[in-house]
Each structure stands twice: as C-alpha cells, then as structure tokens.
mmCIF file of C-alpha atoms in Angstrom:
data_model
loop_
_atom_site.group_PDB
_atom_site.id
_atom_site.type_symbol
_atom_site.label_atom_id
_atom_site.label_comp_id
_atom_site.label_asym_id
_atom_site.label_seq_id
_atom_site.Cartn_x
_atom_site.Cartn_y
_atom_site.Cartn_z
ATOM 1 C CA MET A 182 4.022 -72.480 -79.129
ATOM 2 C CA SER A 183 1.150 -73.765 -77.002
ATOM 3 C CA LYS A 184 -1.460 -71.644 -75.267
ATOM 4 C CA ASN A 185 0.092 -71.422 -71.825
ATOM 5 C CA ILE A 186 3.867 -72.102 -71.873
ATOM 6 C CA SER A 187 6.819 -70.842 -73.908
ATOM 7 C CA GLU A 188 8.458 -74.293 -74.165
ATOM 8 C CA ILE A 189 7.556 -76.641 -77.014
ATOM 9 C CA PRO A 190 7.315 -80.174 -75.562
ATOM 10 C CA PHE A 191 8.216 -83.205 -77.645
ATOM 11 C CA THR A 192 4.692 -84.263 -78.646
ATOM 12 C CA GLU A 193 3.830 -80.749 -79.788
ATOM 13 C CA LEU A 194 7.035 -80.590 -81.856
ATOM 14 C CA VAL A 195 6.047 -83.851 -83.568
ATOM 15 C CA GLU A 196 2.471 -82.720 -84.230
ATOM 16 C CA ARG A 197 3.439 -79.316 -85.567
ATOM 17 C CA THR A 198 6.150 -80.816 -87.767
ATOM 18 C CA GLY A 199 3.543 -83.103 -89.318
ATOM 19 C CA GLU A 200 1.084 -80.240 -89.844
ATOM 20 C CA ILE A 201 3.617 -77.908 -91.472
ATOM 21 C CA ALA A 202 5.127 -80.644 -93.658
ATOM 22 C CA ARG A 203 1.623 -81.985 -94.513
ATOM 23 C CA GLU A 204 2.538 -85.483 -93.358
ATOM 24 C CA ARG A 205 -0.058 -88.180 -92.718
ATOM 25 C CA VAL A 206 -1.047 -88.877 -89.117
ATOM 26 C CA ASP A 207 0.122 -92.494 -89.384
ATOM 27 C CA VAL A 208 3.774 -91.470 -89.916
ATOM 28 C CA GLN A 209 4.258 -90.004 -86.451
ATOM 29 C CA PRO A 210 6.896 -92.641 -85.499
ATOM 30 C CA LYS A 211 8.980 -91.296 -88.397
ATOM 31 C CA LEU A 212 8.408 -87.727 -87.225
ATOM 32 C CA ARG A 213 9.441 -88.603 -83.684
ATOM 33 C CA GLY A 214 12.691 -89.909 -85.132
ATOM 34 C CA PHE A 215 13.213 -86.711 -87.130
ATOM 35 C CA VAL A 216 12.624 -84.503 -84.083
ATOM 36 C CA ASN A 217 15.045 -86.445 -81.894
ATOM 37 C CA ASP A 218 17.644 -86.573 -84.666
ATOM 38 C CA VAL A 219 17.566 -82.775 -85.068
ATOM 39 C CA TYR A 220 17.542 -82.266 -81.300
ATOM 40 C CA LEU A 221 20.397 -84.641 -80.473
ATOM 41 C CA ARG A 222 22.641 -84.448 -83.543
ATOM 42 C CA GLU A 223 21.867 -81.511 -85.822
ATOM 43 C CA ILE A 224 21.669 -79.005 -82.972
ATOM 44 C CA GLY A 225 22.840 -80.657 -79.749
ATOM 45 C CA ARG A 226 26.242 -81.885 -80.928
ATOM 46 C CA LYS A 227 27.304 -79.513 -83.710
ATOM 47 C CA TRP A 228 28.290 -76.601 -81.482
ATOM 48 C CA ASP A 229 29.789 -76.144 -78.034
ATOM 49 C CA TRP A 230 26.673 -74.752 -76.381
ATOM 50 C CA ASN A 231 27.484 -73.233 -73.012
ATOM 51 C CA PHE A 232 24.223 -74.519 -71.499
ATOM 52 C CA LEU A 233 25.519 -78.084 -72.032
ATOM 53 C CA LEU A 234 28.772 -77.404 -70.154
ATOM 54 C CA VAL A 235 28.693 -79.041 -66.708
ATOM 55 C CA GLY A 236 31.193 -79.811 -63.968
ATOM 56 C CA SER A 237 32.103 -82.835 -61.893
ATOM 57 C CA THR A 238 35.100 -84.216 -59.999
ATOM 58 C CA ILE A 239 37.368 -87.219 -60.429
ATOM 59 C CA THR A 240 39.237 -88.581 -57.418
ATOM 60 C CA THR A 241 42.352 -90.553 -58.280
ATOM 61 C CA ARG A 242 43.687 -93.589 -56.402
ATOM 62 C CA PRO A 243 47.253 -93.574 -55.059
ATOM 63 C CA SER A 244 49.893 -95.832 -56.542
ATOM 64 C CA TYR A 245 50.920 -98.904 -54.511
ATOM 65 C CA SER A 246 54.423 -100.297 -54.061
ATOM 66 C CA THR A 247 54.425 -102.161 -50.735
ATOM 67 C CA GLY A 248 56.662 -105.263 -50.562
ATOM 68 C CA VAL A 249 58.168 -106.963 -53.621
ATOM 69 C CA VAL A 250 57.037 -109.028 -56.620
ATOM 70 C CA SER A 251 58.260 -112.193 -58.345
ATOM 71 C CA ALA A 252 57.539 -113.335 -61.910
ATOM 72 C CA ASN A 253 59.129 -115.492 -64.612
ATOM 73 C CA THR A 254 59.625 -114.516 -68.208
ATOM 74 C CA GLY A 255 56.750 -115.583 -70.448
ATOM 75 C CA ASP A 256 54.355 -116.018 -67.491
ATOM 76 C CA THR A 257 51.045 -114.172 -67.039
ATOM 77 C CA ALA A 258 51.043 -114.636 -63.233
ATOM 78 C CA VAL A 259 52.876 -112.391 -60.780
ATOM 79 C CA VAL A 260 53.182 -113.136 -57.063
ATOM 80 C CA PHE A 261 53.738 -110.535 -54.352
ATOM 81 C CA SER A 262 55.333 -110.880 -50.927
ATOM 82 C CA SER A 263 53.224 -111.503 -47.832
ATOM 83 C CA ALA A 264 53.333 -107.799 -46.931
ATOM 84 C CA VAL A 265 51.109 -107.046 -49.932
ATOM 85 C CA SER A 266 47.319 -106.923 -49.622
ATOM 86 C CA ILE A 267 45.310 -106.254 -52.772
ATOM 87 C CA ASP A 268 41.672 -106.870 -53.650
ATOM 88 C CA SER A 269 39.320 -107.103 -56.649
ATOM 89 C CA SER A 270 39.435 -103.324 -57.149
ATOM 90 C CA TYR A 271 42.933 -103.809 -58.588
ATOM 91 C CA THR A 272 41.463 -105.288 -61.743
ATOM 92 C CA GLY A 273 42.100 -102.576 -64.326
ATOM 93 C CA SER A 274 45.259 -101.316 -62.662
ATOM 94 C CA GLN A 275 48.651 -101.335 -64.396
ATOM 95 C CA LEU A 276 51.948 -102.830 -63.195
ATOM 96 C CA ARG A 277 55.499 -101.697 -63.822
ATOM 97 C CA ILE A 278 58.283 -103.986 -62.517
ATOM 98 C CA THR A 279 61.641 -102.395 -61.729
ATOM 99 C CA GLY A 280 64.099 -103.316 -64.483
ATOM 100 C CA ASN A 281 61.395 -104.255 -66.996
ATOM 101 C CA ASP A 282 60.370 -101.793 -69.675
ATOM 102 C CA VAL A 283 56.804 -102.999 -70.282
ATOM 103 C CA VAL A 284 53.628 -101.756 -68.566
ATOM 104 C CA TYR A 285 51.234 -104.639 -67.811
ATOM 105 C CA ASN A 286 47.434 -104.650 -67.520
ATOM 106 C CA CYS A 287 46.231 -106.423 -64.380
ATOM 107 C CA VAL A 288 43.384 -108.702 -63.293
ATOM 108 C CA PHE A 289 42.933 -109.596 -59.609
ATOM 109 C CA GLN A 290 43.527 -113.212 -58.571
ATOM 110 C CA SER A 291 44.177 -113.156 -54.826
ATOM 111 C CA ALA A 292 45.411 -110.871 -52.053
ATOM 112 C CA THR A 293 48.998 -111.501 -53.193
ATOM 113 C CA SER A 294 48.710 -112.312 -56.908
ATOM 114 C CA LEU A 295 47.609 -110.823 -60.225
ATOM 115 C CA THR A 296 47.174 -112.050 -63.777
ATOM 116 C CA ILE A 297 48.796 -109.755 -66.318
ATOM 117 C CA GLN A 298 48.796 -109.086 -70.050
ATOM 118 C CA PRO A 299 50.977 -109.215 -72.020
ATOM 119 C CA PRO A 300 53.159 -111.983 -70.496
ATOM 120 C CA ILE A 301 56.418 -110.953 -68.822
ATOM 121 C CA SER A 302 58.708 -109.832 -71.629
ATOM 122 C CA GLY A 303 62.449 -110.251 -71.990
ATOM 123 C CA GLY A 304 64.662 -113.110 -70.890
ATOM 124 C CA ILE A 305 64.946 -112.317 -67.174
ATOM 125 C CA ASN A 306 63.107 -113.896 -64.241
ATOM 126 C CA TYR A 307 62.271 -111.449 -61.451
ATOM 127 C CA THR A 308 62.587 -112.446 -57.785
ATOM 128 C CA ASN A 309 61.719 -110.005 -55.012
ATOM 129 C CA ALA A 310 61.791 -107.070 -57.432
ATOM 130 C CA GLY A 311 60.486 -103.612 -56.760
ATOM 131 C CA TYR A 312 57.305 -102.549 -58.561
ATOM 132 C CA ASN A 313 54.599 -99.923 -58.919
ATOM 133 C CA LEU A 314 50.874 -100.610 -59.212
ATOM 134 C CA TYR A 315 48.866 -97.599 -60.338
ATOM 135 C CA PHE A 316 45.458 -96.548 -61.611
ATOM 136 C CA PRO A 317 45.487 -94.439 -64.781
ATOM 137 C CA PHE A 318 41.889 -95.169 -65.884
ATOM 138 C CA TYR A 319 38.759 -93.458 -64.531
ATOM 139 C CA SER A 320 35.118 -93.723 -65.580
ATOM 140 C CA LEU A 321 33.501 -90.475 -66.659
ATOM 141 C CA PRO A 322 29.850 -89.609 -65.868
ATOM 142 C CA LYS A 323 27.174 -91.392 -67.880
ATOM 143 C CA ASN A 324 26.116 -88.155 -69.597
ATOM 144 C CA PHE A 325 29.668 -87.302 -70.744
ATOM 145 C CA ASP A 326 29.841 -86.391 -74.444
ATOM 146 C CA ARG A 327 33.135 -84.528 -74.988
ATOM 147 C CA PHE A 328 35.631 -82.213 -73.356
ATOM 148 C CA PRO A 329 36.004 -78.537 -74.295
ATOM 149 C CA LYS A 330 38.556 -77.990 -77.039
ATOM 150 C CA ASN A 331 41.458 -77.092 -74.738
ATOM 151 C CA GLY A 332 40.868 -79.879 -72.213
ATOM 152 C CA GLY A 333 38.416 -80.621 -69.446
ATOM 153 C CA LEU A 334 40.457 -81.811 -66.456
ATOM 154 C CA SER A 335 41.947 -79.194 -64.145
ATOM 155 C CA ASN A 336 44.652 -79.347 -61.499
ATOM 156 C CA TRP A 337 45.066 -76.777 -58.731
ATOM 157 C CA LEU A 338 48.666 -75.626 -58.325
ATOM 158 C CA GLY A 339 49.499 -72.829 -55.891
ATOM 159 C CA GLY A 340 45.920 -71.569 -55.971
ATOM 160 C CA ASN A 341 45.889 -71.440 -59.763
ATOM 161 C CA GLN A 342 43.763 -73.665 -61.952
ATOM 162 C CA LYS A 343 45.760 -75.440 -64.674
ATOM 163 C CA VAL A 344 43.908 -77.181 -67.498
ATOM 164 C CA ILE A 345 45.390 -80.567 -68.411
ATOM 165 C CA GLN A 346 45.480 -80.897 -72.162
ATOM 166 C CA GLU A 347 43.653 -83.661 -74.026
ATOM 167 C CA THR A 348 46.400 -85.250 -76.121
ATOM 168 C CA PRO A 349 45.867 -86.712 -79.618
ATOM 169 C CA PHE A 350 46.872 -90.311 -80.290
ATOM 170 C CA GLN A 351 49.932 -89.348 -82.328
ATOM 171 C CA GLU A 352 51.487 -87.479 -79.394
ATOM 172 C CA TRP A 353 50.420 -89.823 -76.595
ATOM 173 C CA GLY A 354 53.066 -92.500 -77.178
ATOM 174 C CA VAL A 355 55.806 -89.941 -77.748
ATOM 175 C CA ASN A 356 55.269 -88.225 -74.385
ATOM 176 C CA TYR A 357 53.984 -91.198 -72.344
ATOM 177 C CA SER A 358 55.461 -91.695 -68.866
ATOM 178 C CA SER A 359 55.069 -94.781 -66.660
ATOM 179 C CA ASN A 360 56.422 -93.085 -63.525
ATOM 180 C CA PRO A 361 53.579 -92.075 -61.165
ATOM 181 C CA SER A 362 53.383 -88.365 -60.459
ATOM 182 C CA ASP A 363 51.155 -85.972 -58.528
ATOM 183 C CA THR A 364 51.183 -83.579 -61.514
ATOM 184 C CA PRO A 365 49.284 -84.979 -64.533
ATOM 185 C CA GLU A 366 50.404 -83.592 -67.879
ATOM 186 C CA ARG A 367 48.005 -85.151 -70.407
ATOM 187 C CA ILE A 368 44.691 -86.970 -70.691
ATOM 188 C CA ARG A 369 42.829 -88.913 -73.360
ATOM 189 C CA ILE A 370 39.551 -90.799 -73.823
ATOM 190 C CA ILE A 371 40.205 -94.488 -74.363
ATOM 191 C CA GLY A 372 37.248 -96.814 -74.812
ATOM 192 C CA THR A 373 34.481 -97.484 -72.303
ATOM 193 C CA ASP A 374 34.051 -99.314 -69.014
ATOM 194 C CA THR A 375 31.779 -102.332 -68.481
ATOM 195 C CA ALA A 376 28.806 -100.004 -67.940
ATOM 196 C CA GLY A 377 29.383 -98.236 -71.252
ATOM 197 C CA ASN A 378 30.743 -95.032 -69.707
ATOM 198 C CA ALA A 379 33.698 -93.271 -71.364
ATOM 199 C CA LEU A 380 37.105 -94.038 -69.818
ATOM 200 C CA LEU A 381 39.609 -91.290 -69.074
ATOM 201 C CA GLU A 382 43.335 -92.101 -68.991
ATOM 202 C CA ILE A 383 45.626 -89.798 -66.981
ATOM 203 C CA ASN A 384 49.368 -89.601 -67.638
ATOM 204 C CA PRO A 385 51.719 -89.671 -65.855
ATOM 205 C CA PRO A 386 49.616 -92.076 -63.776
ATOM 206 C CA PRO A 387 48.489 -90.670 -60.420
ATOM 207 C CA LYS A 388 50.832 -91.057 -57.472
ATOM 208 C CA LEU A 389 48.496 -89.672 -54.802
ATOM 209 C CA ALA A 390 44.800 -89.687 -54.041
ATOM 210 C CA LYS A 391 43.593 -86.318 -55.281
ATOM 211 C CA SER A 392 40.395 -84.724 -56.574
ATOM 212 C CA TYR A 393 40.405 -82.988 -59.954
ATOM 213 C CA LEU A 394 37.779 -80.674 -61.374
ATOM 214 C CA THR A 395 36.413 -81.824 -64.717
ATOM 215 C CA ASN A 396 34.281 -79.798 -67.116
ATOM 216 C CA TYR A 397 32.598 -81.428 -70.084
ATOM 217 C CA PHE A 398 29.770 -81.069 -72.536
ATOM 218 C CA GLN A 399 26.959 -83.377 -71.533
ATOM 219 C CA ALA A 400 25.074 -85.612 -73.942
ATOM 220 C CA LEU A 401 21.377 -84.918 -74.315
ATOM 221 C CA SER A 402 18.925 -87.774 -73.795
ATOM 222 C CA PRO A 403 16.287 -88.582 -76.437
ATOM 223 C CA MET A 404 12.865 -87.101 -75.788
ATOM 224 C CA SER A 405 9.979 -89.514 -75.290
ATOM 225 C CA GLU A 406 6.293 -89.616 -74.449
ATOM 226 C CA THR A 407 3.851 -91.874 -72.616
ATOM 227 C CA THR A 408 0.109 -92.216 -73.247
ATOM 228 C CA ALA A 409 -0.742 -95.517 -71.546
ATOM 229 C CA GLY A 410 -4.112 -95.742 -69.758
ATOM 230 C CA LEU A 411 -6.545 -92.937 -68.995
ATOM 231 C CA ILE A 412 -6.620 -90.031 -66.583
ATOM 232 C CA GLY A 413 -9.121 -91.145 -63.995
ATOM 233 C CA ASN A 414 -9.729 -87.790 -62.372
ATOM 234 C CA ILE A 415 -8.575 -84.161 -62.359
ATOM 235 C CA THR A 416 -10.577 -81.695 -60.322
ATOM 236 C CA SER A 417 -10.992 -78.148 -61.616
ATOM 237 C CA GLY A 418 -8.212 -76.013 -60.135
ATOM 238 C CA GLY A 419 -6.482 -79.091 -58.728
ATOM 239 C CA THR A 420 -2.868 -80.195 -59.019
ATOM 240 C CA ASN A 421 -3.182 -83.898 -58.152
ATOM 241 C CA ILE A 422 -3.587 -86.243 -61.127
ATOM 242 C CA ILE A 423 -5.001 -89.741 -60.695
ATOM 243 C CA GLY A 424 -4.685 -92.270 -63.517
ATOM 244 C CA ASP A 425 -6.200 -95.703 -63.962
ATOM 245 C CA SER A 426 -4.328 -98.977 -63.420
ATOM 246 C CA ASN A 427 -2.959 -98.974 -66.981
ATOM 247 C CA CYS A 428 -1.083 -95.672 -66.634
ATOM 248 C CA ARG A 429 2.712 -95.702 -66.524
ATOM 249 C CA PHE A 430 3.557 -92.331 -65.015
ATOM 250 C CA LEU A 431 6.919 -93.685 -63.793
ATOM 251 C CA GLU A 432 8.100 -93.707 -67.413
ATOM 252 C CA ALA A 433 8.218 -89.912 -67.084
ATOM 253 C CA THR A 434 10.427 -87.766 -64.875
ATOM 254 C CA THR A 435 9.798 -84.624 -62.872
ATOM 255 C CA GLY A 436 10.023 -81.621 -65.170
ATOM 256 C CA ASP A 437 8.114 -83.364 -67.968
ATOM 257 C CA TYR A 438 4.791 -81.959 -69.191
ATOM 258 C CA LEU A 439 1.229 -83.319 -69.164
ATOM 259 C CA ARG A 440 -1.556 -82.507 -71.616
ATOM 260 C CA VAL A 441 -5.155 -83.733 -71.807
ATOM 261 C CA THR A 442 -5.638 -84.478 -75.490
ATOM 262 C CA ALA A 443 -9.299 -83.460 -75.669
ATOM 263 C CA LEU A 444 -8.419 -79.908 -74.608
ATOM 264 C CA GLY A 445 -6.173 -79.184 -77.609
ATOM 265 C CA LYS A 446 -3.345 -80.569 -79.720
ATOM 266 C CA GLY A 447 -0.387 -79.056 -81.542
ATOM 267 C CA ASN A 448 -0.286 -75.296 -81.224
ATOM 268 C CA ASP A 449 -3.553 -75.387 -79.218
ATOM 269 C CA SER A 450 -2.111 -77.576 -76.449
ATOM 270 C CA LEU A 451 -2.417 -76.782 -72.759
ATOM 271 C CA TRP A 452 0.665 -78.124 -70.986
ATOM 272 C CA TYR A 453 1.230 -78.516 -67.243
ATOM 273 C CA ARG A 454 4.660 -79.145 -65.740
ATOM 274 C CA ILE A 455 5.023 -82.179 -63.430
ATOM 275 C CA ILE A 456 6.809 -81.594 -60.125
ATOM 276 C CA ALA A 457 6.306 -84.977 -58.417
ATOM 277 C CA ILE A 458 5.501 -88.557 -59.440
ATOM 278 C CA ALA A 459 4.290 -90.811 -56.615
ATOM 279 C CA ASN A 460 3.707 -93.999 -58.606
ATOM 280 C CA ASN A 461 2.397 -95.212 -61.972
ATOM 281 C CA SER A 462 -1.044 -93.680 -61.395
ATOM 282 C CA ALA A 463 -0.458 -90.563 -59.267
ATOM 283 C CA LEU A 464 1.446 -87.348 -59.916
ATOM 284 C CA THR A 465 1.409 -83.654 -59.011
ATOM 285 C CA LEU A 466 1.376 -80.611 -61.294
ATOM 286 C CA GLN A 467 3.264 -77.379 -60.691
ATOM 287 C CA THR A 468 0.265 -75.195 -61.486
ATOM 288 C CA ALA A 469 -3.459 -75.694 -61.024
ATOM 289 C CA PHE A 470 -5.409 -77.382 -63.791
ATOM 290 C CA ALA A 471 -7.249 -74.344 -65.187
ATOM 291 C CA THR A 472 -10.331 -75.919 -66.726
ATOM 292 C CA THR A 473 -13.339 -77.983 -65.816
ATOM 293 C CA GLY A 474 -12.780 -81.338 -64.149
ATOM 294 C CA ILE A 475 -11.706 -84.257 -66.331
ATOM 295 C CA THR A 476 -12.550 -87.953 -66.010
ATOM 296 C CA SER A 477 -11.539 -90.959 -68.155
ATOM 297 C CA ALA A 478 -9.525 -88.805 -70.559
ATOM 298 C CA ASN A 479 -6.673 -89.545 -72.950
ATOM 299 C CA TYR A 480 -3.465 -87.720 -72.132
ATOM 300 C CA VAL A 481 0.164 -87.286 -73.114
ATOM 301 C CA ILE A 482 3.185 -86.911 -70.844
ATOM 302 C CA CYS A 483 6.403 -85.952 -72.602
ATOM 303 C CA ALA A 484 9.754 -84.284 -72.138
ATOM 304 C CA ALA A 485 10.652 -80.826 -73.386
ATOM 305 C CA PRO A 486 14.014 -80.064 -75.037
ATOM 306 C CA GLN A 487 16.744 -79.568 -72.443
ATOM 307 C CA MET A 488 17.980 -76.358 -74.022
ATOM 308 C CA PRO A 489 16.937 -72.690 -73.928
ATOM 309 C CA VAL A 490 13.457 -71.924 -75.260
ATOM 310 C CA LYS A 491 14.996 -69.821 -78.049
ATOM 311 C CA LEU A 492 16.268 -73.042 -79.646
ATOM 312 C CA HIS A 493 12.993 -74.989 -79.453
ATOM 313 C CA SER A 494 11.749 -73.447 -82.686
ATOM 314 C CA ALA A 495 15.022 -74.469 -84.357
ATOM 315 C CA ILE A 496 14.143 -78.100 -83.614
ATOM 316 C CA LEU A 497 10.766 -77.536 -85.277
ATOM 317 C CA TYR A 498 12.241 -75.913 -88.401
ATOM 318 C CA GLY A 499 14.974 -78.516 -88.644
ATOM 319 C CA SER A 500 12.431 -81.338 -88.357
ATOM 320 C CA VAL A 501 10.320 -79.832 -91.143
ATOM 321 C CA LEU A 502 13.439 -79.775 -93.342
ATOM 322 C CA GLN A 503 13.957 -83.477 -92.625
ATOM 323 C CA CYS A 504 10.524 -84.095 -94.188
ATOM 324 C CA THR A 505 11.341 -82.072 -97.312
ATOM 325 C CA LEU A 506 13.471 -83.976 -99.798
ATOM 326 C CA ASP A 507 13.507 -81.433 -102.629
ATOM 327 C CA GLN A 508 15.778 -78.455 -101.915
ATOM 328 C CA ASP A 509 14.025 -76.512 -104.689
ATOM 329 C CA ASP A 510 10.758 -76.757 -102.778
ATOM 330 C CA PRO A 511 9.761 -73.223 -101.603
ATOM 331 C CA MET A 512 8.884 -74.666 -98.194
ATOM 332 C CA PHE A 513 12.445 -75.995 -97.850
ATOM 333 C CA GLN A 514 13.899 -72.590 -98.683
ATOM 334 C CA ALA A 515 11.639 -70.775 -96.240
ATOM 335 C CA TYR A 516 12.236 -73.049 -93.260
ATOM 336 C CA ASN A 517 15.935 -73.340 -93.987
ATOM 337 C CA LEU A 518 16.149 -69.545 -93.623
ATOM 338 C CA LYS A 519 14.122 -69.651 -90.395
ATOM 339 C CA LEU A 520 16.410 -72.352 -88.989
ATOM 340 C CA ALA A 521 19.536 -70.383 -89.929
ATOM 341 C CA GLU A 522 18.165 -67.239 -88.288
ATOM 342 C CA VAL A 523 17.382 -68.967 -84.979
ATOM 343 C CA LEU A 524 20.738 -70.748 -84.899
ATOM 344 C CA SER A 525 22.656 -67.571 -85.717
ATOM 345 C CA ASP A 526 20.993 -65.646 -82.884
ATOM 346 C CA SER A 527 21.434 -68.550 -80.486
ATOM 347 C CA LYS A 528 25.123 -69.043 -81.278
ATOM 348 C CA ARG A 529 25.765 -65.409 -80.383
ATOM 349 C CA LEU A 530 24.101 -66.034 -77.028
ATOM 350 C CA TYR A 531 25.216 -69.543 -76.151
ATOM 351 C CA VAL A 532 28.418 -70.298 -78.092
ATOM 352 C CA THR A 533 30.708 -67.441 -79.074
ATOM 353 C CA ARG A 534 30.247 -64.701 -76.493
ATOM 354 C CA ILE A 535 27.891 -62.964 -74.106
ATOM 355 C CA TYR A 536 25.346 -61.075 -76.182
ATOM 356 C CA ASN A 537 26.143 -57.390 -76.628
ATOM 357 C CA GLN A 538 24.301 -55.107 -79.013
ATOM 358 C CA ASN A 539 27.276 -52.771 -79.334
ATOM 359 C CA ILE A 540 29.085 -53.532 -82.611
ATOM 360 C CA HIS A 541 32.655 -52.264 -82.478
ATOM 361 C CA ASN A 542 33.728 -53.403 -85.928
ATOM 362 C CA LEU A 543 32.428 -55.206 -88.977
ATOM 363 C CA GLY A 544 33.907 -58.512 -87.820
ATOM 364 C CA GLU A 545 31.531 -58.560 -84.843
ATOM 365 C CA GLU A 546 28.419 -58.240 -86.971
ATOM 366 C CA TYR A 547 26.813 -61.688 -86.999
ATOM 367 C CA LEU A 548 25.883 -61.478 -90.695
ATOM 368 C CA TYR A 549 29.595 -61.512 -91.446
ATOM 369 C CA ARG A 550 30.569 -64.026 -88.763
ATOM 370 C CA TYR A 551 28.181 -66.816 -89.669
#
C-alpha cells in the first residue's frame, strides 16, 4: 500500500501490477483493463458480498377501471367512455377487458384512447365493456445488479416482513394472474426500460398504490483516473488545490484520491482524499498537504475500489494473474495462493457469516469450507 493510506487507489493498483508482472510502461491501458475486469467481474460479481447489499423502495401505481371500453376484434385501438381520463404515463400499462382472455400492452393515444398489442383477439366486438388497466412494470435503480437468492422485494403484512419470491421463467406462466391484488406473490426481471435500467414485473399486478422495500446487490462502477492539465498551486499544509485551465477535476467525484506524481508512484505514492470539487480547476482535500508547496506539477486523480480494504490486495493479485499466461510459472502459483488466501478470509467476513474465531466443529474451519 502507499505511504499514508490503507486503501489502494486505481492508479496505484495499475502501477504495482505492472511492476510485479514486469510489464512495459506502454501497456498501462491493458493493465487498467485487467484491474477493472478483476474488480468488477472476478471479485465483484462472483459472490454475494454483504457490503454490496443496499436497500431502496418501489411505490406501485393503483389499477384503474373507471367507465367502460369499446373495441372491435382485430383492432389495435381501444376507446374509453367520456368518464375516463388517462395520460402519457399509461404507456407501458397493461389492459384486461372483461370477457376477453388476453392481456394487452398499451401505448397512450389520447385522454380516452389507447393503442394496444396484440390486436383484440377472438371473434367478439366489445361495446361498453368493463376493464382493468394496471401497472406491473417498475424500473429498478441504475446500480441494480441482482436480487438476493431468495428474493429482494418485501411486503409488510400484519407487522411482519414477507419476502416476495423471484420466480423462474418456467413457473411464471403457470402461476400468472391477471387480476390486480394488493398482495404480490411473485416477481421477475424482464428486460430494461428506455434508460437501460432493469425492469421489475410484479404479479399479480398491483391493485393499490403501495411502497415496497427492495434489497439488491448493487453493481460496481469501473474505476477511472484523470491527469489532464497541471496543478497550479498547493501551499504547504493547505487543503485547497488549484489547477490550470486544462484540468478536468469534474471528471472525478468526492471520495476519489489525488496524488502529485513527482512525490512518489506505485507503493511510494502519497494519496489525499477529495472532499469537495468546486469546478474543473478547484477542489478541496480532506487532510492537509503534508509537504512543501507545489507549483506546475503533474498529478493523478482516481477512484479507489468500493469494497473493504481487505479486498484491495485481492484485486492486485488477481490483476497480476491476468498478466501471467503460463500456469506453470512460479509467479502464477505464488500469486494464485495469495489471491485465494485473501478471498477465503474475506468470504468469512463478508459472505457466509459474521467472523468468529471460535470453531465448534470441523465443518466451520475455513480450510475445509473453501
């Protein structure tokens, strides 16, 4: 790790990977790819880390059945009575007409009409028929990756929290219900919305407006760095950083780390956490810059892995393995063992159970469990 923090920021991970694997300096773009691949896929997504489990809420929309509807067989247009008032938010809703077995997907046309797919089935025209419009689909947060294994949506019933099971495709059609209810029984992920966010389908479709707790494993974002421009001025012991007009500090976020390159690279780095970014050429550090003043200096701002510090070294070891093609190479064997050791310890802490040094039986000893 660096001289002054326990975290290993992205740039340092890349530099140390190259040093250990004896890679040329000009292949750093490849190394950045290796580091992010290990971080996001090899470690981030292979286990249900408890530090990635987050919570949110989903508020359902009530079903709508005011007035009546008319439609002819084979048509894709349905017309409602004058008592009905719908708007563009009804695009994406589903329609069930009384006496017709099919559920139709809807697109808004006017306050009293919708376009549907598929066309009205069967050989019957419907005039002033009853209906139900409902909203089974809900966008999940942008950072959604997956639900816990036994489901991630919860309903409160009589003060008790009931997890709604995520249902596999094979069972969905067998148990599907088109009758709106205030007690959901199953959920599934089905495609994405126009913004690319995962879509959740709730069944039976919601009857009432209600908020549901949702827990999910969040997706990690790739780590990045910025080096544009020069640091114009840092006073000794100061926390305010001024860059020249070419700097792009807004590419970073608060919580990222800054390093002046001339003061050390790789394991010799001195990193300072950023707590505020005013604009592209002004930011504030969390701690005082503990060296002589700096002017016109090269710098790096980069993210650190969004996982416990214990796992940062696993990203390093895993990235070194990505550089080593020959599994008979002694370096591969050594770093593969180091990676396995860090992951084994971390899974005991952040996946399977709260860490406890008391071993009650052989099955709890991690050497036998992993």
